Short mmCIF file of C-alpha atoms in Angstrom, two decimals:
data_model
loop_
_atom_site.label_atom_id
_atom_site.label_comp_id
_atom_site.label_asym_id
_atom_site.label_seq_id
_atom_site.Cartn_x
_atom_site.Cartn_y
_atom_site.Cartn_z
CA UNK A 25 14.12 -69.82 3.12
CA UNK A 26 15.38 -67.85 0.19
CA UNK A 27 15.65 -63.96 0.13
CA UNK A 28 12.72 -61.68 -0.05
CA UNK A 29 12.63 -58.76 -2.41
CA UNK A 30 12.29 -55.42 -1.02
CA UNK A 31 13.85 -53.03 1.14
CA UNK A 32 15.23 -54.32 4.94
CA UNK A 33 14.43 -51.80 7.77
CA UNK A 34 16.26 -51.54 10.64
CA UNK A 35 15.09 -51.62 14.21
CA UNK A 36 17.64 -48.20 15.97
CA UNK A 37 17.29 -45.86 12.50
CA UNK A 38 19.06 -42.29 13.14
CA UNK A 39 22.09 -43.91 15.59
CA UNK A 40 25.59 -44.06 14.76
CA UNK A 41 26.19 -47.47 14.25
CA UNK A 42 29.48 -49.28 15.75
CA UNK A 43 31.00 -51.87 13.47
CA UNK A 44 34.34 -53.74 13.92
CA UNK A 45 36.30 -55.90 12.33
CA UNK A 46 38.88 -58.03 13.63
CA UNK A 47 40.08 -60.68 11.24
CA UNK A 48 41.47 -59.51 7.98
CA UNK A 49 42.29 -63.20 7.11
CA UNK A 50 42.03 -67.17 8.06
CA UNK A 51 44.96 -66.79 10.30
CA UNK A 52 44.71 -63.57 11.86
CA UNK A 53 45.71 -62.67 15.41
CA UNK A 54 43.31 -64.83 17.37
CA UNK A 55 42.71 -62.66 20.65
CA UNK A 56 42.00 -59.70 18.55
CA UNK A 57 38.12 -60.02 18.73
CA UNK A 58 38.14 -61.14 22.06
CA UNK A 59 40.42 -58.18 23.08
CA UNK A 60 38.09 -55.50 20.83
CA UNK A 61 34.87 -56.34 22.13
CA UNK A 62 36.34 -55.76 25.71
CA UNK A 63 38.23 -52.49 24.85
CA UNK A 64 35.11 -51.22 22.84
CA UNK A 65 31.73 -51.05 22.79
CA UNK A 66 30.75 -52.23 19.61
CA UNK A 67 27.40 -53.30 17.64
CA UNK A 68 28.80 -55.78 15.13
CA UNK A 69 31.86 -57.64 15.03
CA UNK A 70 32.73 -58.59 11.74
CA UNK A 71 35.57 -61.66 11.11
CA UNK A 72 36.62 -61.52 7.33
CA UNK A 73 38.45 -64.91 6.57
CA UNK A 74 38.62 -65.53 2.52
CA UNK A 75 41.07 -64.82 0.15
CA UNK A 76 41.12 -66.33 -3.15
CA UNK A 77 44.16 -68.65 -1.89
CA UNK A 78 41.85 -69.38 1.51
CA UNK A 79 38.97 -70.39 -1.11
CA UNK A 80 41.81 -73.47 -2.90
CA UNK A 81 42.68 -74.12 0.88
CA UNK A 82 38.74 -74.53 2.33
CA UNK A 83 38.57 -76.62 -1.15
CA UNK A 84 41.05 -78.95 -0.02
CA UNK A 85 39.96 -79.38 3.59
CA UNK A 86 36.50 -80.44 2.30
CA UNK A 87 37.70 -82.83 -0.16
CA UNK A 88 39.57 -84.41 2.49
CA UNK A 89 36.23 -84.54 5.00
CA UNK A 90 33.00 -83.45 3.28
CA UNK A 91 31.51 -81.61 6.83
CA UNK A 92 34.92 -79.40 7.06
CA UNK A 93 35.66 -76.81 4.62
CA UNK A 94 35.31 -73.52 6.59
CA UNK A 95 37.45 -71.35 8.63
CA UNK A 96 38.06 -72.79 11.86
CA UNK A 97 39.58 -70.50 13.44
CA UNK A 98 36.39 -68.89 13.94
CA UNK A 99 35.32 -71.53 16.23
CA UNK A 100 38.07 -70.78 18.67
CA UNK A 101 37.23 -67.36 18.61
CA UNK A 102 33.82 -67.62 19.46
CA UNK A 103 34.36 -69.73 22.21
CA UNK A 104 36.33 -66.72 23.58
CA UNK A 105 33.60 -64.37 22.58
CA UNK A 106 31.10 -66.16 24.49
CA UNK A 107 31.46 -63.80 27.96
CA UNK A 108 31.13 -60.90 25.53
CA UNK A 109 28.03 -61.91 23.97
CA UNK A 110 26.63 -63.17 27.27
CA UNK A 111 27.23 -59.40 29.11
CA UNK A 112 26.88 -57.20 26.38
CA UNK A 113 23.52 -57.78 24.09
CA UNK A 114 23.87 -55.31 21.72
CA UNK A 115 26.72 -57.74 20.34
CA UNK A 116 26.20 -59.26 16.80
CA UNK A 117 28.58 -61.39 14.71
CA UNK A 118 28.87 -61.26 11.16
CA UNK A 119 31.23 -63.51 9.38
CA UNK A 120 31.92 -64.93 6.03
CA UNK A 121 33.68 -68.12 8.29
CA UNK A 122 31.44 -70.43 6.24
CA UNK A 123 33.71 -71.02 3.41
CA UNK A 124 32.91 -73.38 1.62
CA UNK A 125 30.28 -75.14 3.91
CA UNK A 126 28.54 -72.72 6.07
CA UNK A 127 26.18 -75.07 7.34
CA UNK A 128 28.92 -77.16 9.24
CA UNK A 129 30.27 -74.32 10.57
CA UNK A 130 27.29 -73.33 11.67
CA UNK A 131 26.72 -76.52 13.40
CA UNK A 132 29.67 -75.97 15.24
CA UNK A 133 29.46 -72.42 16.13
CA UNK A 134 26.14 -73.54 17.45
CA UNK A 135 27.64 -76.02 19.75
CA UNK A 136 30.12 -73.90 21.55
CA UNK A 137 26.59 -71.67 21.92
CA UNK A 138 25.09 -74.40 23.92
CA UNK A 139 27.65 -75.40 25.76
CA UNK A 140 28.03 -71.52 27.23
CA UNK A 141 24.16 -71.56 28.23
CA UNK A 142 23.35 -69.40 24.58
CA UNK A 143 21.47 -72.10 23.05
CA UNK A 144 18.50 -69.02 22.49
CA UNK A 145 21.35 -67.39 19.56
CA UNK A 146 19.59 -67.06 16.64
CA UNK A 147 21.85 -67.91 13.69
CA UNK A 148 21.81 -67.01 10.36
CA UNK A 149 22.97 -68.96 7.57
CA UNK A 150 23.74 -67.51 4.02
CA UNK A 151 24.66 -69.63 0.90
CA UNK A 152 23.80 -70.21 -2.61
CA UNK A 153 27.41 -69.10 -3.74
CA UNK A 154 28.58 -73.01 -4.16
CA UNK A 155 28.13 -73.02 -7.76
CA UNK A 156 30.60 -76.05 -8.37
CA UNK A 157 27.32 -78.86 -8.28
CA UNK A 158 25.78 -76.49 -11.07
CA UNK A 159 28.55 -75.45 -13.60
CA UNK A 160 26.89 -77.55 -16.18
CA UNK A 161 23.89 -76.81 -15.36
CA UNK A 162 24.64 -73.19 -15.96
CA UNK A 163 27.36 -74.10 -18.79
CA UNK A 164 24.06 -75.62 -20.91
CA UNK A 165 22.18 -72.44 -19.58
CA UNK A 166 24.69 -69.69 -21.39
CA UNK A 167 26.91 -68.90 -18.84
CA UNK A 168 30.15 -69.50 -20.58
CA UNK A 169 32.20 -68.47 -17.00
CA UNK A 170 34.99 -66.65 -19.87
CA UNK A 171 38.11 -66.04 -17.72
CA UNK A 172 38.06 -62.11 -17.25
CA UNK A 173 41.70 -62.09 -18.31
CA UNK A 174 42.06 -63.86 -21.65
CA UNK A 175 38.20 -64.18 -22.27
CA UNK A 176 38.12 -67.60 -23.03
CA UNK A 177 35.10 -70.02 -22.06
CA UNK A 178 35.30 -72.35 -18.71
CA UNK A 179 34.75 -75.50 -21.69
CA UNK A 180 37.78 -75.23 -22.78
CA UNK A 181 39.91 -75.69 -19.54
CA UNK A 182 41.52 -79.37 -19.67
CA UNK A 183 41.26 -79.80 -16.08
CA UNK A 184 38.72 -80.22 -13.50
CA UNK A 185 37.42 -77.52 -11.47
CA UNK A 186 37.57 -78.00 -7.47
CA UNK A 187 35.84 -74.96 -6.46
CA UNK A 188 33.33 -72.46 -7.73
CA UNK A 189 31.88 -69.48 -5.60
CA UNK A 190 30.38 -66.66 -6.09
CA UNK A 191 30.81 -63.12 -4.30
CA UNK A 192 27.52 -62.90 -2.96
CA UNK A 193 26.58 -58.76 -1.42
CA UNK A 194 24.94 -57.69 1.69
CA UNK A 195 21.20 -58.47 1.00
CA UNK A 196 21.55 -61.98 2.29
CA UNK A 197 23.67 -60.53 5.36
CA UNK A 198 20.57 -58.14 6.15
CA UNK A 199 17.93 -60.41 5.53
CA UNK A 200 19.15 -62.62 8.20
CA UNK A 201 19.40 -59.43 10.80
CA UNK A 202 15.85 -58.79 9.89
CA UNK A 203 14.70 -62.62 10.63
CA UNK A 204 16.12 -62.32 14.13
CA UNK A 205 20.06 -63.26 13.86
CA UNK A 206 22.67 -62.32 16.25
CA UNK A 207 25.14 -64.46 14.41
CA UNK A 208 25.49 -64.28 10.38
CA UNK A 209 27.49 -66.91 8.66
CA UNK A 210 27.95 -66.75 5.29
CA UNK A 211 30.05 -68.79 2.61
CA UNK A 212 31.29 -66.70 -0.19
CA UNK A 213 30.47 -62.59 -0.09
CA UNK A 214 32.28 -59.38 -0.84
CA UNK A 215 34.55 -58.42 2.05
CA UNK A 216 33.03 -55.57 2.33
CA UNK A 217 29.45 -56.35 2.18
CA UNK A 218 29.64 -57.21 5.88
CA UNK A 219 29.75 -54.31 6.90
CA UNK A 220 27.21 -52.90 3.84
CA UNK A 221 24.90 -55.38 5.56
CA UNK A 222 24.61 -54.01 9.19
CA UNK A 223 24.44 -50.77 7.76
CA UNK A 224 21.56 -51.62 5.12
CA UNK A 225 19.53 -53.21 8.07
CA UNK A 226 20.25 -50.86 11.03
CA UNK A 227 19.08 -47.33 8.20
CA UNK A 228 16.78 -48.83 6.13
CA UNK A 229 18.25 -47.31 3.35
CA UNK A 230 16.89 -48.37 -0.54
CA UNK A 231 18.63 -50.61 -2.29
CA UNK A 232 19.39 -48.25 -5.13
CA UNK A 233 20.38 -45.09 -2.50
CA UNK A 234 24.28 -45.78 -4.49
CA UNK A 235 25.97 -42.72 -2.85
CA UNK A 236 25.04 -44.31 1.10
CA UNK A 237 25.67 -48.20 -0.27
CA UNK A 238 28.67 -46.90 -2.15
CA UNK A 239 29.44 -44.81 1.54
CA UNK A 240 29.32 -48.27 3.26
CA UNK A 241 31.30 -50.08 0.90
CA UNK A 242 34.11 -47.45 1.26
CA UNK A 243 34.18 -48.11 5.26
CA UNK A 244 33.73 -52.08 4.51
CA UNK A 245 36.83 -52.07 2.88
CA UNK A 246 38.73 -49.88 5.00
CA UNK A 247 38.18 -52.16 8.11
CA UNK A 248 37.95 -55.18 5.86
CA UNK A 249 41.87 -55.89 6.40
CA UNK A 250 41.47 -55.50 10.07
CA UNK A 251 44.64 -53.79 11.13
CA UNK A 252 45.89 -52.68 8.21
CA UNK A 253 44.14 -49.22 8.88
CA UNK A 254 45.49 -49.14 11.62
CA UNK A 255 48.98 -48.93 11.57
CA UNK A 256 49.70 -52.61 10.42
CA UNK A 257 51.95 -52.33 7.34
CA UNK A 258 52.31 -48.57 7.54
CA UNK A 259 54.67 -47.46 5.56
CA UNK A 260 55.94 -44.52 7.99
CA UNK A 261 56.91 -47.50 10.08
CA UNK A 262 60.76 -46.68 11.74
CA UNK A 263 62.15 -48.96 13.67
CA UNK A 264 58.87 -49.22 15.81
CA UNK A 265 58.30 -45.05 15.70
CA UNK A 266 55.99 -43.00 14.04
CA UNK A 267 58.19 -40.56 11.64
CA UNK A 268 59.04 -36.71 13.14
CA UNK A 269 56.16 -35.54 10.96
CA UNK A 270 53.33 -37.17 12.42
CA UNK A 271 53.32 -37.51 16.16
CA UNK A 272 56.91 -36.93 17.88
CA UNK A 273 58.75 -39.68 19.36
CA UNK A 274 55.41 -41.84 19.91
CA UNK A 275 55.74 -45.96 19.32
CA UNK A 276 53.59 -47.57 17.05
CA UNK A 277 53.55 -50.72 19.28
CA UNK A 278 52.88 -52.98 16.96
CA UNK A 279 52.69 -55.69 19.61
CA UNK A 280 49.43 -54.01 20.68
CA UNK A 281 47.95 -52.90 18.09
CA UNK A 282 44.13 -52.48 17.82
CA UNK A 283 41.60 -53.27 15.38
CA UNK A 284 39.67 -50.96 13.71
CA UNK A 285 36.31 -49.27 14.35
CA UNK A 286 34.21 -47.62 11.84
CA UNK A 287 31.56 -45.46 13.32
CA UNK A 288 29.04 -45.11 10.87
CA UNK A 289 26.21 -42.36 10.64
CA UNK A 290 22.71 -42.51 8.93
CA UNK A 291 24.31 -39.78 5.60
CA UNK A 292 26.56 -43.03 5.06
CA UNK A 293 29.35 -40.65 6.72
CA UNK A 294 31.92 -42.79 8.42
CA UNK A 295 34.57 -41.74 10.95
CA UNK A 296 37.28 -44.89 11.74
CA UNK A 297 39.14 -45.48 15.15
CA UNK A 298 39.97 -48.10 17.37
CA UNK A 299 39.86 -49.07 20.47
CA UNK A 300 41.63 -46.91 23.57
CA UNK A 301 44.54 -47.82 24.61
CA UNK A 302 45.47 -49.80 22.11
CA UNK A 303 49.08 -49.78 19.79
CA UNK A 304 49.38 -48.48 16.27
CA UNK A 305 47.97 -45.67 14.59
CA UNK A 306 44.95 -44.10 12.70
CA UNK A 307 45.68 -41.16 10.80
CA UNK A 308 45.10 -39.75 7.03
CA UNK A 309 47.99 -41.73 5.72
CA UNK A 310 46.91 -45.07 7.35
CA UNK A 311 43.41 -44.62 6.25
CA UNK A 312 44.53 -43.29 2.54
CA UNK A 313 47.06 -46.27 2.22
CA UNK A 314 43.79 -48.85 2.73
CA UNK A 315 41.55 -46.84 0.86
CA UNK A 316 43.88 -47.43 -2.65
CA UNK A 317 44.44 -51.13 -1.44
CA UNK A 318 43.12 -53.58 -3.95
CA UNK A 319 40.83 -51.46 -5.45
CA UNK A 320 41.50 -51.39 -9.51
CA UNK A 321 40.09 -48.30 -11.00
CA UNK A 322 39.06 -45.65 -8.24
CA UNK A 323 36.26 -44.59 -10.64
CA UNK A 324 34.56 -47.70 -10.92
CA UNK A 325 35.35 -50.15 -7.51
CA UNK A 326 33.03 -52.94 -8.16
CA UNK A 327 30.86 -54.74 -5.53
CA UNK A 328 28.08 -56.99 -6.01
CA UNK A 329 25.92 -54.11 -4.03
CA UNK A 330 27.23 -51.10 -5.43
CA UNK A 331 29.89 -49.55 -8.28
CA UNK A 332 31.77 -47.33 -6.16
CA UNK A 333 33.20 -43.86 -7.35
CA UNK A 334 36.45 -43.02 -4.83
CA UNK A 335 37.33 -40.07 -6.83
CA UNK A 336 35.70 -37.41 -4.51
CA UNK A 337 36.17 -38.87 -0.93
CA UNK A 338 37.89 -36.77 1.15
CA UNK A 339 39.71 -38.02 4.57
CA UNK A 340 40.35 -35.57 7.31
CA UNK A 341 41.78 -35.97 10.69
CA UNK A 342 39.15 -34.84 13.49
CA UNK A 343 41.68 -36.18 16.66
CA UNK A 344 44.20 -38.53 17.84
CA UNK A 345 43.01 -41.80 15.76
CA UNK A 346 39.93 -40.57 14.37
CA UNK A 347 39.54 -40.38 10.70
CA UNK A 348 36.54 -38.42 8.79
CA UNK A 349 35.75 -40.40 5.65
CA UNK A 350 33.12 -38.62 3.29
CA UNK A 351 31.95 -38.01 -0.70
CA UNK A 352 31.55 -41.82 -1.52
CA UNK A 353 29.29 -41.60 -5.22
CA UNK A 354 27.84 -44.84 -6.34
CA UNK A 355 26.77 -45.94 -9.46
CA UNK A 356 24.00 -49.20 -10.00
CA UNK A 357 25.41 -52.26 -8.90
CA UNK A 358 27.32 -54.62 -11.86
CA UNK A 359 24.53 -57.22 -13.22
CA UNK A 360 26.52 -60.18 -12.71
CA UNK A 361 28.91 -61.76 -9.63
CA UNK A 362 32.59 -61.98 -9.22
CA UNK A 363 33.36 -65.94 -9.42
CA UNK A 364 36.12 -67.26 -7.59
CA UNK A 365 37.23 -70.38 -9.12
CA UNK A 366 39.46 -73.09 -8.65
CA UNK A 367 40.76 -76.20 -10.93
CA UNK A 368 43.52 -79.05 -10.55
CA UNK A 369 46.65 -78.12 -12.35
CA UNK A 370 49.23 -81.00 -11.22
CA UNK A 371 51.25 -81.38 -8.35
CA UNK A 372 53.86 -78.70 -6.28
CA UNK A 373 56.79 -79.16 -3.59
CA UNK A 374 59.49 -77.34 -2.32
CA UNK A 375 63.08 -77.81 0.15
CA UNK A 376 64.88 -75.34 1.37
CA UNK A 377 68.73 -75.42 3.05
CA UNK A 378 70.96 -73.38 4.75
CA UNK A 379 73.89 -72.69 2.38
CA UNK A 380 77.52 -71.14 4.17
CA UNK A 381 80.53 -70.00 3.65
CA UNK A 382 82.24 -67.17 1.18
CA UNK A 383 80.99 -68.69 -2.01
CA UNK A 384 77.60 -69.37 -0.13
CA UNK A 385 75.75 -68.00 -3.31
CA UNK A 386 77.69 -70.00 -5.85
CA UNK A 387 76.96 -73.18 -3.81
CA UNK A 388 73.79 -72.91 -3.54
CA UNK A 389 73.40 -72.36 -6.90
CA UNK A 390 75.21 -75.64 -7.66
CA UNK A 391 73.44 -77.57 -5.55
CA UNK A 392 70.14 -75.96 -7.45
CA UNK A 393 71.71 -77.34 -10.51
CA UNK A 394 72.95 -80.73 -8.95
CA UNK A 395 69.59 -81.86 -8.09
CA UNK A 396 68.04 -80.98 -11.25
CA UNK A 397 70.89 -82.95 -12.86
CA UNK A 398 70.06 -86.18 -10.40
CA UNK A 399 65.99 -85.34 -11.31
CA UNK A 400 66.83 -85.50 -15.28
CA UNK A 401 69.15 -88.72 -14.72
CA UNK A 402 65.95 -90.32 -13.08
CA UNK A 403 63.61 -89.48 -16.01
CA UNK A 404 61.99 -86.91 -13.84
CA UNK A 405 62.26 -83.57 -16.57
CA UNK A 406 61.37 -80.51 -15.35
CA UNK A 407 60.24 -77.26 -17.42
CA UNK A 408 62.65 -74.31 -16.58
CA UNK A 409 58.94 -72.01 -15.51
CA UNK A 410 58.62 -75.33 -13.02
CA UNK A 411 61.73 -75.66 -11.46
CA UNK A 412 61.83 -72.01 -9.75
CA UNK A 413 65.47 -71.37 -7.59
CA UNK A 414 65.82 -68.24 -5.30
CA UNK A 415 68.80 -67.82 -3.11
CA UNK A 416 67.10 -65.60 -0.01
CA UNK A 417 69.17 -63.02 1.46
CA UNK A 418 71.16 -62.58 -1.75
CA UNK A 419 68.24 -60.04 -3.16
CA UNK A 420 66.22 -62.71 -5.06
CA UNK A 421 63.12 -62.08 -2.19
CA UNK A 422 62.58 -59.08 -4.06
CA UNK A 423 64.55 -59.23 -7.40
CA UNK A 424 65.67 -55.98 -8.49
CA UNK A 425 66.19 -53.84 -5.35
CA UNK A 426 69.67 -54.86 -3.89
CA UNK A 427 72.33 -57.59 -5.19
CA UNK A 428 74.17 -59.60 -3.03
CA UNK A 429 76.78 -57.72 -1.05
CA UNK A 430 80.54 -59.00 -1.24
CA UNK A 431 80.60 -59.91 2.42
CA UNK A 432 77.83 -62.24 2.24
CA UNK A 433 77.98 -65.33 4.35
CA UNK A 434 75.41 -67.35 3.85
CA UNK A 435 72.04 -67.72 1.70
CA UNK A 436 68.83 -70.16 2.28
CA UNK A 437 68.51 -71.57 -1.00
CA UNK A 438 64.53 -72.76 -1.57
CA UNK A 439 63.57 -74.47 -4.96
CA UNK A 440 60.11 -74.84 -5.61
CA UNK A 441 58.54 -76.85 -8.48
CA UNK A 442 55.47 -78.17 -10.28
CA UNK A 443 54.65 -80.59 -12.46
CA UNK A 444 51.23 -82.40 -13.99
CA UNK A 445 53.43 -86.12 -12.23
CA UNK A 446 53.44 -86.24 -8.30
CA UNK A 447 55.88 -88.68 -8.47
CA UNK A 448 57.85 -86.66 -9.79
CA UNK A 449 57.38 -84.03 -7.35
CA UNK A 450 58.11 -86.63 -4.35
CA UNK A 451 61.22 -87.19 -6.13
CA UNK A 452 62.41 -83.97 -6.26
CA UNK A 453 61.48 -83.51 -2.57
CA UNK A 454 63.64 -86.89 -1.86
CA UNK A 455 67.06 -85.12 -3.58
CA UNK A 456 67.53 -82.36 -0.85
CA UNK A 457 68.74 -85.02 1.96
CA UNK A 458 71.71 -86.73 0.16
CA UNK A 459 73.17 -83.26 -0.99
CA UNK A 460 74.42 -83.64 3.15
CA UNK A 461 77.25 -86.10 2.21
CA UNK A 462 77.50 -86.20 -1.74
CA UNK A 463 77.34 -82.15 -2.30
CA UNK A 464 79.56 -79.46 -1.39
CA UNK A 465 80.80 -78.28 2.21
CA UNK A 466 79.45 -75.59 3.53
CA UNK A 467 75.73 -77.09 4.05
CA UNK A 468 74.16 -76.67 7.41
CA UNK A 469 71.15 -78.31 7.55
CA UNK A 470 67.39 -77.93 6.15
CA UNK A 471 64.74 -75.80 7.61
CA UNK A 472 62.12 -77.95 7.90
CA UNK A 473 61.68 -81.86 7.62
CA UNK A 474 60.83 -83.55 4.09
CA UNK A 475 57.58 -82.57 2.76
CA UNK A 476 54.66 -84.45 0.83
CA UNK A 477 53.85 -83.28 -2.78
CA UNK A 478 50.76 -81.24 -2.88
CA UNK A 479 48.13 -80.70 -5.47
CA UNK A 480 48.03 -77.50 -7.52
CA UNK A 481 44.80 -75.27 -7.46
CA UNK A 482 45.32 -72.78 -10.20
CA UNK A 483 42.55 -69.67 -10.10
CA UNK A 484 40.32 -68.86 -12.91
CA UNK A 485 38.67 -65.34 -12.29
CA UNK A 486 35.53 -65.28 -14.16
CA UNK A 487 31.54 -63.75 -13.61
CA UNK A 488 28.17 -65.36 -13.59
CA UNK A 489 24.66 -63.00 -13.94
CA UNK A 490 22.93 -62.40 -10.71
CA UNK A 491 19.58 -63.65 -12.42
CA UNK A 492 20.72 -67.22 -12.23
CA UNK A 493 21.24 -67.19 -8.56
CA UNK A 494 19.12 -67.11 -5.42
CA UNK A 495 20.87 -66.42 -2.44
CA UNK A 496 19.69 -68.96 0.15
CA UNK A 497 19.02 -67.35 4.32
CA UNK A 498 18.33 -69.84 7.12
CA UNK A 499 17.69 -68.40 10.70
CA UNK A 500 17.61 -71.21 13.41
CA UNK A 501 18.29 -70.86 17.17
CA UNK A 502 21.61 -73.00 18.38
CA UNK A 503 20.05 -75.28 20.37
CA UNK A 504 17.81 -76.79 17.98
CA UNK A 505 20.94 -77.34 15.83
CA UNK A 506 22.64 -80.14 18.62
#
């Protein structure tokens, strides 16, 4: 069915809602949600695959097999959340592990359901964010999908798109809790509109109450990148200890590190935590470093639910890893949707080898230069932007911070090009093996076998008005999907 208008009431108003999240990415740690569920008593679980890269990737898979194209790492995961969602039945899933084919997933979810005796799960599918059947449909209906960068029109891109979603918000998400789901599966949203839609459907809040959508978007996206909040990439990192300043001596233990916990209250007041017992670290600086992570102008944050004002939140410390977040404002929500999309644009490939020796960085370099000289000799030209060198451990990982130290011994060099010809590509890829005998001494090896030329999906940010989509929600029980 599609959505319905109005506001979606919850069924506990008044509670401090439990929501965590414990996937900031297709490829996260895969016994993190088994391992928070267990360690916490939560009301949602949220698993937050897609990344604009994970979009080109799902693209791919499903080009390859039409009834793939979604993250499936989620299916492992819920097979080891089955126990959890058999013994504790406040449990609820929401995850945007759909991709680019949330029905299939669904599907599948929906067999691991069965086969652990939960063929009653009600699951809820969300989509209408495909938009790649329709561009010209929408092309001939004014949408010119301009590319938010240099403004110009989707028409006048010479190559074909592969992929076209857009970032749907939370209304879908809550519309499925309110028909009955305990598992939400959605292609394409916001990151942090899983957690906005919980939140809308346990309060009942309006969907113009900004400040408490704008409130739940803030504590969406500080969970959204799973442990990130929580100690994961924290900056006070040192050598595995928290600095003098913060709590003496104590390890971060990265090794066990939990996944955070935002406890959310009916004001839209949030306080995040994680599990006990666990490794890493919630404090003011780990929540402050997520809060300005990815966010653009802190004045004007834009969701598809809400525009969020992080000018006046304040974080405080209330206790060992328990951060106050407050003063959220929110402004009406943007009138159109974020578009992710995706178009051919040739061919790529890369080698890599293990270069020794005191003139390590010199030879590498020539042997850079010797296969481009063997490419050109074949016909095979390269552009100097496509034929991209870096000599790591020499200070070309991050250019500018350190040059290569006197002493140095040995460098990987990795050369990585594109161009519109794969054969040309699989012939650069075939010039790494014969540098073993015909270039320099001092070689040791490759680090990883020969490679296949892939194709190139370049991203074209763009927007498309809310008014020509309808957000499709299907609730069905497992069992009547095997």
């Amino acid at each position: 069915m599609t959505l319905a208008k109005g506001t979606v009431h919850g069924d506990i108003c008044g509670m401090t809602l439990r929501i965590a999240n414990a996937a900031g990415f297709f490829g996260d740690n895969l016994d993190a949600p088994r391992l928070t569920v267990e360690r916490a008593e939560v009301d949602y679980l949220t698993l937050e695959y897609l990344a604009e890269l994970t979009m080109s990737i799902l693209a791919r898979i499903r080009e390859k097999n039409p009834q793939a194209g979604y993250a499936a790492d989620f299916l492992t995961v819920l097979e080891s959340l089955t126990p959890a969602l058999s013994a504790q039945p406040q449990l609820k899933i929401v995850t945007n592990a759909g991709g680019m084919n949330p029905h299939a997933c669904a599907a599948a979810a929906a067999k691991i359901l069965c086969d652990a005796g939960l063929g009653e799960t009600q699951i809820g599918i969300v989509d209408g964010d495909d938009l790649l059947p329709r561009l010209e449909e929408l092309q001939s209906a004014g949408c010119a999908f301009e590319h938010l960068d240099s403004g110009q029109p989707l028409a006048s891109l010479q190559h074909p798109a592969v992929s076209a979603n857009a970032y749907l918000g939370a209304k879908p998400i809550a519309q499925a809790l309110s028909d009955g789901a305990r598992i939400v599966i959605t292609g394409r949203v916001a990151d942090a509109s899983l957690v906005v839609g919980p939140a809308m459907h346990r309060f009942g809040w309006d969907w113009d109450d900004w400040n408490r959508l704008a409130s739940a978007s803030v504590a969406g996206h500080l969970i959204e990148c799973g442990a990130q909040v929580t100690g994961g990439f924290y900056t006070n990192w040192n050598g595995g200890k928290l600095e003098q300043d913060f709590t003496s001596g104590l390890r971060l233990d990265l090794g066990n590190i939990g996944y955070p916990v935002a406890e959310i209250e009916s004001d839209g007041a949030c306080v995040i935590t994680k599990p006990e017992g666990t490794g890493g670290i919630v404090n003011r600086q780990t929540v402050c470093e997520q809060l300005v992570y990815e966010i653009g102008d802190p004045a004007h944050y834009l969701t598809p639910d809400v525009d969020v004002d992080f000018t006046n939140v304040q974080v405080e410390e209330l206790g060992p890893n328990r951060v106050r977040v407050i003063g959220a404002l929110g402004n009406p929500a943007p009138d159109s949707y974020k578009v992710s999309l995706a178009y051919r644009d040739g061919f790529t490939g890369s080698g890599t080898m293990l270069c020794y020796g005191r003139d390590c960085v010199a030879k590498a370099r020539a042997c850079a230069g010797i296969i481009r000289q063997r490419l050109a000799a074949s016909g095979c030209e390269f552009f100097d932007e496509d034929f991209y060198v870096e000599l790591l451990g020499s200070g070309d990982g991050v250019p500018g911070l350190h040059s290569a130290p006197a002493e140095l011994r040995e460098v990987m060099l990795r050369v990585s090009v594109r161009n519109a010809d794969r054969a040309a590509v699989e012939r650069f890829l075939r010039e790494f093996a014969p540098l073993a005998t015909s270039g320099p001494a001092g070689l040791a090896g490759y680090a990883a076998g020969r490679s296949s030329a892939r194709p190139v999906f370049s991203y074209w940010p763009t927007t498309v008005r809310k008014e020509y989509l309808t957000p499709g929600v299907q609730v069905v029980a497992a069992a009547s999907m095997t």
